[in-house]
Coordinates of C-alpha atoms and ligand atoms in Angstrom, one line a residue:
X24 CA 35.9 25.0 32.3
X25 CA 33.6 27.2 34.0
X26 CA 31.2 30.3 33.5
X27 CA 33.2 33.5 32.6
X28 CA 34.4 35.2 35.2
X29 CA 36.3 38.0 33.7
X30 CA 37.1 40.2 36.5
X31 CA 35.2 38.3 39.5
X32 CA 37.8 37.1 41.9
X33 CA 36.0 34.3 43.1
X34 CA 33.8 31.1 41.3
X35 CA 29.9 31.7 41.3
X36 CA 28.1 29.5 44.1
X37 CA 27.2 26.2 42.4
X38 CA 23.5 27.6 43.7
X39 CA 24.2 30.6 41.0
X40 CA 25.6 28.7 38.7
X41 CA 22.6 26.5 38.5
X42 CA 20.0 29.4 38.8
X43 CA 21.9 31.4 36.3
X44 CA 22.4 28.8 33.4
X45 CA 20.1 28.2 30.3
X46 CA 22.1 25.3 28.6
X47 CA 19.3 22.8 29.8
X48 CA 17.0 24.7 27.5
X49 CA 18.8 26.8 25.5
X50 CA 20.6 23.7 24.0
X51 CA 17.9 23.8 21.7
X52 CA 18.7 26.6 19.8
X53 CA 22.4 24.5 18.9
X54 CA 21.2 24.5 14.9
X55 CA 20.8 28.0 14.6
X56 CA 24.0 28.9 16.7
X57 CA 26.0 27.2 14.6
X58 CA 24.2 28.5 11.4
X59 CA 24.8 32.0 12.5
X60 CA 28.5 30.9 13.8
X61 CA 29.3 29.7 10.3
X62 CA 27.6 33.0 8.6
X63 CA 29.5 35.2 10.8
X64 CA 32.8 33.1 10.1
X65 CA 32.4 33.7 6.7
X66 CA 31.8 37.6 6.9
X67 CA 34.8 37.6 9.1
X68 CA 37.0 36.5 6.4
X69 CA 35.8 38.0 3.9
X70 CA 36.4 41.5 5.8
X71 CA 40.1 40.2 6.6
X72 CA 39.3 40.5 10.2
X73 CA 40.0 36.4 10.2
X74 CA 42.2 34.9 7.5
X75 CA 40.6 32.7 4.9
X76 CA 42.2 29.6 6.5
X77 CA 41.2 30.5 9.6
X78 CA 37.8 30.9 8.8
X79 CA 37.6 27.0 6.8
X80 CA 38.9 25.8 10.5
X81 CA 36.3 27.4 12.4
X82 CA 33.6 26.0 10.2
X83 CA 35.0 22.7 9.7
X84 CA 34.7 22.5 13.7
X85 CA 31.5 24.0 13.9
X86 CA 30.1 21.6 11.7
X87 CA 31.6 18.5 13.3
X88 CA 30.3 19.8 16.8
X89 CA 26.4 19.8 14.8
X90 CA 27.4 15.9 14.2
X91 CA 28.5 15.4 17.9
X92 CA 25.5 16.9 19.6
X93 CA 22.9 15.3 16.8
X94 CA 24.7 11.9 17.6
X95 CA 24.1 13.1 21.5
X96 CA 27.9 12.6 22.1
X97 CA 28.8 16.4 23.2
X98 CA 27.6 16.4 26.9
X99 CA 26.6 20.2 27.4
X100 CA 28.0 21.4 30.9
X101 CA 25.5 23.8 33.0
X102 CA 29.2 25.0 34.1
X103 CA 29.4 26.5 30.8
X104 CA 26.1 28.5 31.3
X105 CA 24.5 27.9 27.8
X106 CA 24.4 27.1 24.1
X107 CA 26.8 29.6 22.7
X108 CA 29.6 29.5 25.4
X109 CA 29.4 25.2 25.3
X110 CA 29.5 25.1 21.4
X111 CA 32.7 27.7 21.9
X112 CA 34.3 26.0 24.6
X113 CA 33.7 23.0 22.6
X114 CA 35.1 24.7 19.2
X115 CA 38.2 25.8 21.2
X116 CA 38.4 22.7 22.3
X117 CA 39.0 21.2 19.5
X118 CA 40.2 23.3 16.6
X119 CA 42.4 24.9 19.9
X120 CA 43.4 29.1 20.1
X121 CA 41.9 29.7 16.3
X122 CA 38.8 28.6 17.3
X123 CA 38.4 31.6 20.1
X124 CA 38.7 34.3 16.6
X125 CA 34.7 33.5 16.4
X126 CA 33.8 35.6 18.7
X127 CA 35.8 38.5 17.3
X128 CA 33.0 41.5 16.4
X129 CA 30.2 39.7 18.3
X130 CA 28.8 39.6 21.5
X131 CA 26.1 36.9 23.0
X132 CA 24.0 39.5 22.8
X133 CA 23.3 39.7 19.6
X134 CA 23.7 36.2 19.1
X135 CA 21.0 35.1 21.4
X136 CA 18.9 38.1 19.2
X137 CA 20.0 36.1 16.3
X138 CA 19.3 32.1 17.6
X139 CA 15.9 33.3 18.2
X140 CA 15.0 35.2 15.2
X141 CA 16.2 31.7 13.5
X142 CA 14.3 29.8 15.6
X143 CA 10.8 31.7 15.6
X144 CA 11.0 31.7 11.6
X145 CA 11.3 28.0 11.9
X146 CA 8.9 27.9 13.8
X147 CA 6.2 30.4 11.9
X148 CA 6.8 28.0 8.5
X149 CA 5.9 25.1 10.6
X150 CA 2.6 26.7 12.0
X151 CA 1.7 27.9 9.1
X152 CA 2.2 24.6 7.8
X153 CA -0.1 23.1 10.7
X154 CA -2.7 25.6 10.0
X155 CA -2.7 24.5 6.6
X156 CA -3.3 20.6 6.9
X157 CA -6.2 21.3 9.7
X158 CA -7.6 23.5 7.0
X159 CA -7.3 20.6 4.0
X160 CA -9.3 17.8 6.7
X161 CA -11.8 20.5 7.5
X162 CA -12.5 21.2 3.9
X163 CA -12.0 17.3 3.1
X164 CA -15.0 16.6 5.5
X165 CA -17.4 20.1 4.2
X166 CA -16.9 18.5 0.4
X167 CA -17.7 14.6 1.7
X168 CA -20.4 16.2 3.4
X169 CA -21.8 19.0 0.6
X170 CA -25.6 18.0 1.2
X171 CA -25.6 18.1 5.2
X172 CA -28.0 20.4 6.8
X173 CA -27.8 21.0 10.8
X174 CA -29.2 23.6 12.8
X175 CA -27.5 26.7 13.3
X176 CA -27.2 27.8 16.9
X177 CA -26.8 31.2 18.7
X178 CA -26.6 31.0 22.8
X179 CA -26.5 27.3 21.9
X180 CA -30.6 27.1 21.1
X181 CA -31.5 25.8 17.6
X182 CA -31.8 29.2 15.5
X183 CA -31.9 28.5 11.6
X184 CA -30.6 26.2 9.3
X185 CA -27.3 26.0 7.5
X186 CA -25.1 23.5 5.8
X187 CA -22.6 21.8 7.2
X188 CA -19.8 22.9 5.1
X189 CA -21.3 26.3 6.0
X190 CA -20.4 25.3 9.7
X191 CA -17.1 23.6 9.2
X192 CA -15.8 26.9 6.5
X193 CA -16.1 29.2 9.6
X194 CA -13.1 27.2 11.0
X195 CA -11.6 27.7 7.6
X196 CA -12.1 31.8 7.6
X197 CA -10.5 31.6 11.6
X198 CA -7.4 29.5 10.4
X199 CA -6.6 32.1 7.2
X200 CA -6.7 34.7 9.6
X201 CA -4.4 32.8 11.9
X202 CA -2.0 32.2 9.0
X203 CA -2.2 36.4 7.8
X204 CA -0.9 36.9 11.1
X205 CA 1.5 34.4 11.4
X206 CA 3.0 35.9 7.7
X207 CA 2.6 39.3 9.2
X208 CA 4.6 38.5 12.0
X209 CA 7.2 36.7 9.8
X210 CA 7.9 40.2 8.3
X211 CA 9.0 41.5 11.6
X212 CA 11.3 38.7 12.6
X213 CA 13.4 38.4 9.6
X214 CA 15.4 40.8 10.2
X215 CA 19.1 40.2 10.9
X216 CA 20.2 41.6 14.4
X217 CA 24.1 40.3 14.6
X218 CA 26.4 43.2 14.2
X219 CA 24.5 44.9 17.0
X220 CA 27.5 43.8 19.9
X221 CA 27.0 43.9 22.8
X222 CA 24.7 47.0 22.6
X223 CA 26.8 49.5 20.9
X224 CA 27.6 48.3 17.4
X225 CA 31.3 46.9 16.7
X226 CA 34.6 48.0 16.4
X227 CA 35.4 46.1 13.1
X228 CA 34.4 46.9 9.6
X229 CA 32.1 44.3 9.3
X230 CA 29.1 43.4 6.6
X231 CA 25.8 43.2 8.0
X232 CA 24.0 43.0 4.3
X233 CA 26.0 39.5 3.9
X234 CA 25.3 38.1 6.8
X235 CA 21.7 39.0 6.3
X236 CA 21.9 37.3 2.9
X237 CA 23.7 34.1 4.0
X238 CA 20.8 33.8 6.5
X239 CA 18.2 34.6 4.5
X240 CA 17.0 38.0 6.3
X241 CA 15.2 40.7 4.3
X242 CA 16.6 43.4 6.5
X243 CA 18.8 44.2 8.8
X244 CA 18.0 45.5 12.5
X245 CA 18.3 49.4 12.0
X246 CA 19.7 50.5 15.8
X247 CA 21.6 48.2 18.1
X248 CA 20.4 49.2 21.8
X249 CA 16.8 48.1 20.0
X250 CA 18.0 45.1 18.4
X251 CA 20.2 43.6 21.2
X252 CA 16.5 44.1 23.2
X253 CA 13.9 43.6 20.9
X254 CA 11.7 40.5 21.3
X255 CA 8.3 41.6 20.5
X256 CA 8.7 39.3 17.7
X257 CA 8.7 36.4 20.3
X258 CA 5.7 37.8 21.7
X259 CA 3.9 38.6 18.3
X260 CA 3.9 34.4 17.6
X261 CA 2.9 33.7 21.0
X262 CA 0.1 36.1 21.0
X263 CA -0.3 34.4 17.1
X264 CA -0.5 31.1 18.6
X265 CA -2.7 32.2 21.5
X266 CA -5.4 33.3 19.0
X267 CA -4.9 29.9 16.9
X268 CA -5.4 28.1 20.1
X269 CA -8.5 29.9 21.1
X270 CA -9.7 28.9 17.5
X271 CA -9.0 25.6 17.9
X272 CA -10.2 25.1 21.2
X273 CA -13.9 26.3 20.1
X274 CA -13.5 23.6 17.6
X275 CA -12.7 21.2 20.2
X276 CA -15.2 22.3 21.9
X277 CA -17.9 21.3 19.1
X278 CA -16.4 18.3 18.5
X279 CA -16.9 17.5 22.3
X280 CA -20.3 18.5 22.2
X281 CA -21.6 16.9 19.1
X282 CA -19.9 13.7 20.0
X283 CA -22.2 14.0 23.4
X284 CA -25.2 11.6 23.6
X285 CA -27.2 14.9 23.8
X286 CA -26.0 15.9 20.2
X287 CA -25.2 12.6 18.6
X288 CA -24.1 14.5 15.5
X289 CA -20.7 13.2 15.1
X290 CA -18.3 10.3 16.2
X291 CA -14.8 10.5 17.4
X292 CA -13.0 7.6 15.6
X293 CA -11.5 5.5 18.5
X294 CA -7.6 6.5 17.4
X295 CA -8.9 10.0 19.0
X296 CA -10.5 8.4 22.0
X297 CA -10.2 7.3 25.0
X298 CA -11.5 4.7 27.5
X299 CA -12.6 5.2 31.1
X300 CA -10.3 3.1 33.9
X301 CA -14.1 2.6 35.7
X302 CA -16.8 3.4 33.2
X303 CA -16.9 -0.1 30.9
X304 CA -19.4 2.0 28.3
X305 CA -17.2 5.1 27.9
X306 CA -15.7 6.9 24.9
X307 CA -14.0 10.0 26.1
X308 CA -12.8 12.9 23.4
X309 CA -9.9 13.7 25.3
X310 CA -8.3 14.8 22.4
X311 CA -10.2 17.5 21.9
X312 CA -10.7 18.6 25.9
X313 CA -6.7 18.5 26.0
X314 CA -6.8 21.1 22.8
X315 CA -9.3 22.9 24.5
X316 CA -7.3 23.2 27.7
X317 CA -3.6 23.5 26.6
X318 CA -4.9 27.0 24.8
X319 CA -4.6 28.2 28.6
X320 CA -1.2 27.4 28.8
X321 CA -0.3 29.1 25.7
X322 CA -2.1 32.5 26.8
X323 CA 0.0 32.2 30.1
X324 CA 3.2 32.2 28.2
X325 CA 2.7 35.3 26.6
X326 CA 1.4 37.1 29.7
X327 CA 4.7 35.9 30.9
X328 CA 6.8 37.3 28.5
X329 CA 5.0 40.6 28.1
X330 CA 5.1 40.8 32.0
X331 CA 9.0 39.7 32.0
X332 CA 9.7 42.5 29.0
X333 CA 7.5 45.2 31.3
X334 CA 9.5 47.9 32.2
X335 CA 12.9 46.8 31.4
X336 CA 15.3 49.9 30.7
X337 CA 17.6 49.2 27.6
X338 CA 19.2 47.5 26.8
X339 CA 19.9 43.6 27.0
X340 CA 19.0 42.4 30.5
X341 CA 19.4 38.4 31.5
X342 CA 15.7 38.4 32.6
X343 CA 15.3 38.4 28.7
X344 CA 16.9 34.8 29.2
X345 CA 13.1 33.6 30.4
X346 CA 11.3 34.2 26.5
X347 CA 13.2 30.7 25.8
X348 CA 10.7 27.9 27.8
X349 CA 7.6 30.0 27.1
X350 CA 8.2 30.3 23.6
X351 CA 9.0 26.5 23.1
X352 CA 6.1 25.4 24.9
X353 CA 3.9 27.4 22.9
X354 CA 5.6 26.5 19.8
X355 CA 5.6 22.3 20.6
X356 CA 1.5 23.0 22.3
X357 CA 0.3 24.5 19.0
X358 CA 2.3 22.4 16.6
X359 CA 1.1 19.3 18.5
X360 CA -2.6 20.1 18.8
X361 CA -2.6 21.6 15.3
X362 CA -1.4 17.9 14.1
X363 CA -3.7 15.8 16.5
X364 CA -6.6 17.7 15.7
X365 CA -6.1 17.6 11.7
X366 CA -6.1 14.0 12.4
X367 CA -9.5 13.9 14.0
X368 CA -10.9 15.8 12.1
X369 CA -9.7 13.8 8.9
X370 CA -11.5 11.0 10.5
X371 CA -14.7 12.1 12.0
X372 CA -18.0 10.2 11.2
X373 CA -21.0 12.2 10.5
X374 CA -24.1 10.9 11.5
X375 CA -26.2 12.9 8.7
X376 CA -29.5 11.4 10.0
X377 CA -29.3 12.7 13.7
X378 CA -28.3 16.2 12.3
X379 CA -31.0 16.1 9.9
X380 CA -34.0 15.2 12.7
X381 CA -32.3 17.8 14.7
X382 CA -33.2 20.5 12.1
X383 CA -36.8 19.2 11.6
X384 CA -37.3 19.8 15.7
X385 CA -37.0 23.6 17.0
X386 CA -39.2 25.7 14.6
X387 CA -35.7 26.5 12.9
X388 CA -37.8 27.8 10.3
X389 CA -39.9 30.7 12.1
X390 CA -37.7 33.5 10.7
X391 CA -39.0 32.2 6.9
X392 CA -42.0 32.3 8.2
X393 CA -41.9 36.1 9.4
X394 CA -40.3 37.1 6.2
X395 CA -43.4 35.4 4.2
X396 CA -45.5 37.6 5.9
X397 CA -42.9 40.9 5.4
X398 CA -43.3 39.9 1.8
X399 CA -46.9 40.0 2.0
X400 CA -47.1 43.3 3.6
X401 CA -46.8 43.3 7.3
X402 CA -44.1 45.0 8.9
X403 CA -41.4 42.7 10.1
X404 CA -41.9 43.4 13.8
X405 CA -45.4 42.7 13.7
X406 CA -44.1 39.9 11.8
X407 CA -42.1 38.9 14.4
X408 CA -44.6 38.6 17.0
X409 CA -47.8 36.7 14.8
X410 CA -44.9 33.9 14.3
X411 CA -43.9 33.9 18.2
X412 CA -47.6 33.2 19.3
X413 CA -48.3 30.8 16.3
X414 CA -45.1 28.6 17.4
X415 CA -46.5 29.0 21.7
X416 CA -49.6 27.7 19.9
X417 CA -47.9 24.7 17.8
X418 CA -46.1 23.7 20.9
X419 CA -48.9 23.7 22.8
X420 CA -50.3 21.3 20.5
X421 CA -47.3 19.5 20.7
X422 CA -46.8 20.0 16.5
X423 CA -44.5 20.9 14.0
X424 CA -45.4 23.8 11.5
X425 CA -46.1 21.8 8.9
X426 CA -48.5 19.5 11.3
X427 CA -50.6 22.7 11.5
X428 CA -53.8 23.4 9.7
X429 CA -53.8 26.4 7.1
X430 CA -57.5 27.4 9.7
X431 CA -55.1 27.3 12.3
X432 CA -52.4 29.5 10.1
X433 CA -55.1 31.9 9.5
X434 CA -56.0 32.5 12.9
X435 CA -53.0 34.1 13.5
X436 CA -52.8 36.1 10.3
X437 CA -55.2 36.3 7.4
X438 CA -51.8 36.8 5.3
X439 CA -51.3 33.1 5.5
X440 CA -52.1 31.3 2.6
X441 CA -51.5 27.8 1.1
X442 CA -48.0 28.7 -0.4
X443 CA -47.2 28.8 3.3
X444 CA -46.6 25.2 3.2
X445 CA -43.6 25.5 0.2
X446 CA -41.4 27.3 3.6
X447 CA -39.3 24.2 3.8
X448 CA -35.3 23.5 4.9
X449 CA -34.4 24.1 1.4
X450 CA -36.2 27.2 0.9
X451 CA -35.0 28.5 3.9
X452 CA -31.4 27.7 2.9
X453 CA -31.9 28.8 -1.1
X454 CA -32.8 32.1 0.5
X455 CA -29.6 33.3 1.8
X456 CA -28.4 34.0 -1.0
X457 CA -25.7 36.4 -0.1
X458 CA -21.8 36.5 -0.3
X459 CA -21.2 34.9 3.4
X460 CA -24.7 33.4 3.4
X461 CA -25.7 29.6 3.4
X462 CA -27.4 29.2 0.0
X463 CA -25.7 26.4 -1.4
X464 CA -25.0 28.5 -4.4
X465 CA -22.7 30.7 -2.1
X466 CA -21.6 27.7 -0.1
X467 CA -20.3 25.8 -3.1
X468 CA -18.3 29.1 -4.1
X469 CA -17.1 29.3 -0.7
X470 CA -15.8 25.5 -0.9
X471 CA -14.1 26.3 -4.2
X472 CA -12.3 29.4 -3.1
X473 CA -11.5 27.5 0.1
X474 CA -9.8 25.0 -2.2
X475 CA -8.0 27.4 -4.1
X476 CA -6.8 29.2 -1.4
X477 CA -5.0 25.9 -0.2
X478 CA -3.8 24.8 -3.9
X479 CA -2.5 28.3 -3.5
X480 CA -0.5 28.3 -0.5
X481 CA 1.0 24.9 -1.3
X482 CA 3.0 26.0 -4.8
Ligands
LIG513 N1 21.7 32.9 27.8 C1 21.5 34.2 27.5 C2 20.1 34.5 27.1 O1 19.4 33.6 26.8 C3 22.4 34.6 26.3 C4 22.8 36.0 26.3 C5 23.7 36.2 27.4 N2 24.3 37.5 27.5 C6 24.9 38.0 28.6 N3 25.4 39.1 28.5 N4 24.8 37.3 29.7 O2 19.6 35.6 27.1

């Protein structure tokens, strides 16, 4: 059996035929075929348009062709171009004449609309599912490590303190918004596009609304040309998982650089490591720099697609055939790093102490200090500046703030006084005491909502 000809006189090149197949990828989507095959069945008898009988055939040799290919005893032939027209073929095949009354009121256009609506909700639970266990390991390792102080950065210079869990929530607040639009973009693929034909609509009196039901859809697509056309919903989870990536990969990124003999803040537990082929003394987080790369990858699929969907006139055109490796790639690249990375992170070390000295070096507290002096009166620019040439003075002297003399305080502002000395890490941390700041008042609150959030999503 070959491709279908219809009214070509000739069979296609064996060149064509391999440039124009899909099986070797599309062969993927067999589950969901044969879900929306046996759906369809259904409606069709239901409608009369198929007899009853007809219909039990049709799914009773559907459902033994699942058990073949699962078993990897159906050997897909690229002859046959791709997954619908092998599991038909194969269906014919089998159940013989009956078997070709499938198709009736359907066209592969609207079933490949359909296979990968089925698919891409598959593959948004799973996500979100990913999401949700990096989220449990990052908040796991902010409650083991409530007490941790480290210095926050900006342009990666020491800039003030914060807690740790502080730190490792941000990740949580980038993940929920990953998972929002993952949800959001569920809304927008759930919607049932068979019924649609080829392009036109069909010439049966068929029922959309129980197909939609059998399948689970909360709508059904609301103009054919559109829904034989329509994959925006492709592209909304790859640009979803391009932004999840790009999360992650900052992650990585810290995790890379705090593992660094420079940082020395955390350390990679050796399941996540690697060892150099040359380098005897070498732990490499590859881990992590193959999550920070493969987020490229993921943003070059959906460029692809949005360039491949650019300018196409309605409606179905078989360049739409290319959303299928993209879209898998991104789907097994996020699901993969979103499961190795929940795993490292579930199993980082914290070195408390090294984070700790880090926050006594680098005058993290200069921005208390200006504020003690707004508090006493001066205006915070001038503020500002008494604190910049008291810290060129302490490190001059090679000293810490609280190495400094209150005479030496006073030089640079008479406001000083001895309460100076109760600016400490704590204080400096008790102060921000706002919603989104790193008091540990608000950081504890932060930590329980986190948690509930999570309990939440998981009943
Ligand atoms: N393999 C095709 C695809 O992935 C299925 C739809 C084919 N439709 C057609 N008229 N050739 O887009």
């Amino acid at each position: 059996m070959s491709q279908i000809r219809g009214r070509l006189n000739k069979d296609a090149d064996k060149l064509t035929e391999a440039y124009t197949a899909s099986i070797q990828f599309d062969k993927r989507l067999y589950p969901y075929d044969i879900t929306g095959s046996v759906a369809h069945a259904r409606m069709l008898a239901k409608q009369g348009i198929i007899s009853e009988q007809e219909a039990q055939t049709i799914i009773g040799g559907l459902n033994s062709i699942k058990e073949e290919i699962e078993q990897g005893k159906l050997e897909f032939k690229p002859g046959l171009e791709d997954i619908h027209m092998n599991i038909e073929a194969r269906l014919i095949e089998k159940v013989g004449e009956v078997g070709g009354k499938l198709h009736t009121a359907r066209s592969r256009n609207d079933q490949i609309a359909l296979d990968m609506r089925l698919f891409t909700r598959d593959a948004i639970a799973q996500s979100i599912a990913g999401i949700r266990g990096i989220q449990r390991a990052l908040v796991n390792l902010a409650e083991a490590n409530k007490d941790t102080v480290i210095p926050g950065y900006t342009h990666l210079q020491r800039a003030q303190p914060v807690l740790l869990t502080h730190h490792l929530l941000a990740y949580f607040e980038m993940l929920q918004r990953d998972v929002g639009r993952f949800q959001d973009c569920h809304q927008r693929t759930n919607v049932l596009p068979l019924g649609s034909g080829a392009l036109a609509g069909v010439a049966y009196e068929i029922d959309r609304e129980f197909v939609a039901k059998e399948l689970g859809f909360d709508r059904i697509s609301q103009n054919s040309l559109d829904a034989v056309s329509n994959r925006d919903f492709v592209i909304e989870y790859e640009a979803a998982a391009s932004l999840c990536m790009m999360h992650l990969s900052r992650l990585a990124e810290e995790i890379i650089l705090w593992s660094s003999a420079e940082f020395d803040f955390i350390d990679i537990d050796d399941a996540y490591a690697t060892g150099s082929s040359i380098m005897p003394q070498k732990k490499n987080p590859d881990v992590a720099e193959l999550a920070r790369s493969k987020t490229g990858r993921v943003y070059g699929n959906l460029i692809a697609l949005l360039t491949t969907m650019k300018g196409l006139p309605l409606s179905y055109n078989k360049d739409m055939q290319e959303d299928k490796e993209s879209l898998f790639d991104t789907v097994d690249t996020l699901l993969a790093t979103l499961e190795v990375m929940s795993g490292m992170v579930n199993t980082l070390r914290i070195k408390t102490d090294n984070m700790t000295q880090a926050v006594g070096r680098g005058y993290l507290l200069a921005t208390d200090l200006a504020d003690y002096l707004v508090k006493k009166g001066e205006p915070f620019r001038i503020a500002h500046d008494i604190v910049a040439r008291l810290i060129g003075y302490a490190v001059s002297q090679d000293k810490t703030l609280d190495m400094l003399s209150l005479e030496a305080y006073k030089q640079f502002s008479p406001r000083f006084g001895e309460d100076v000395y109760s600016i400490t890490v704590e204080s400096s941390l008790a102060a921000r005491d706002n919603i989104g700041g790193t008091a540990p008042k608000q950081v504890a609150q932060a930590l329980a909502n986190a948690r509930k959030a999570l309990e939440e999503s998981s009943t």
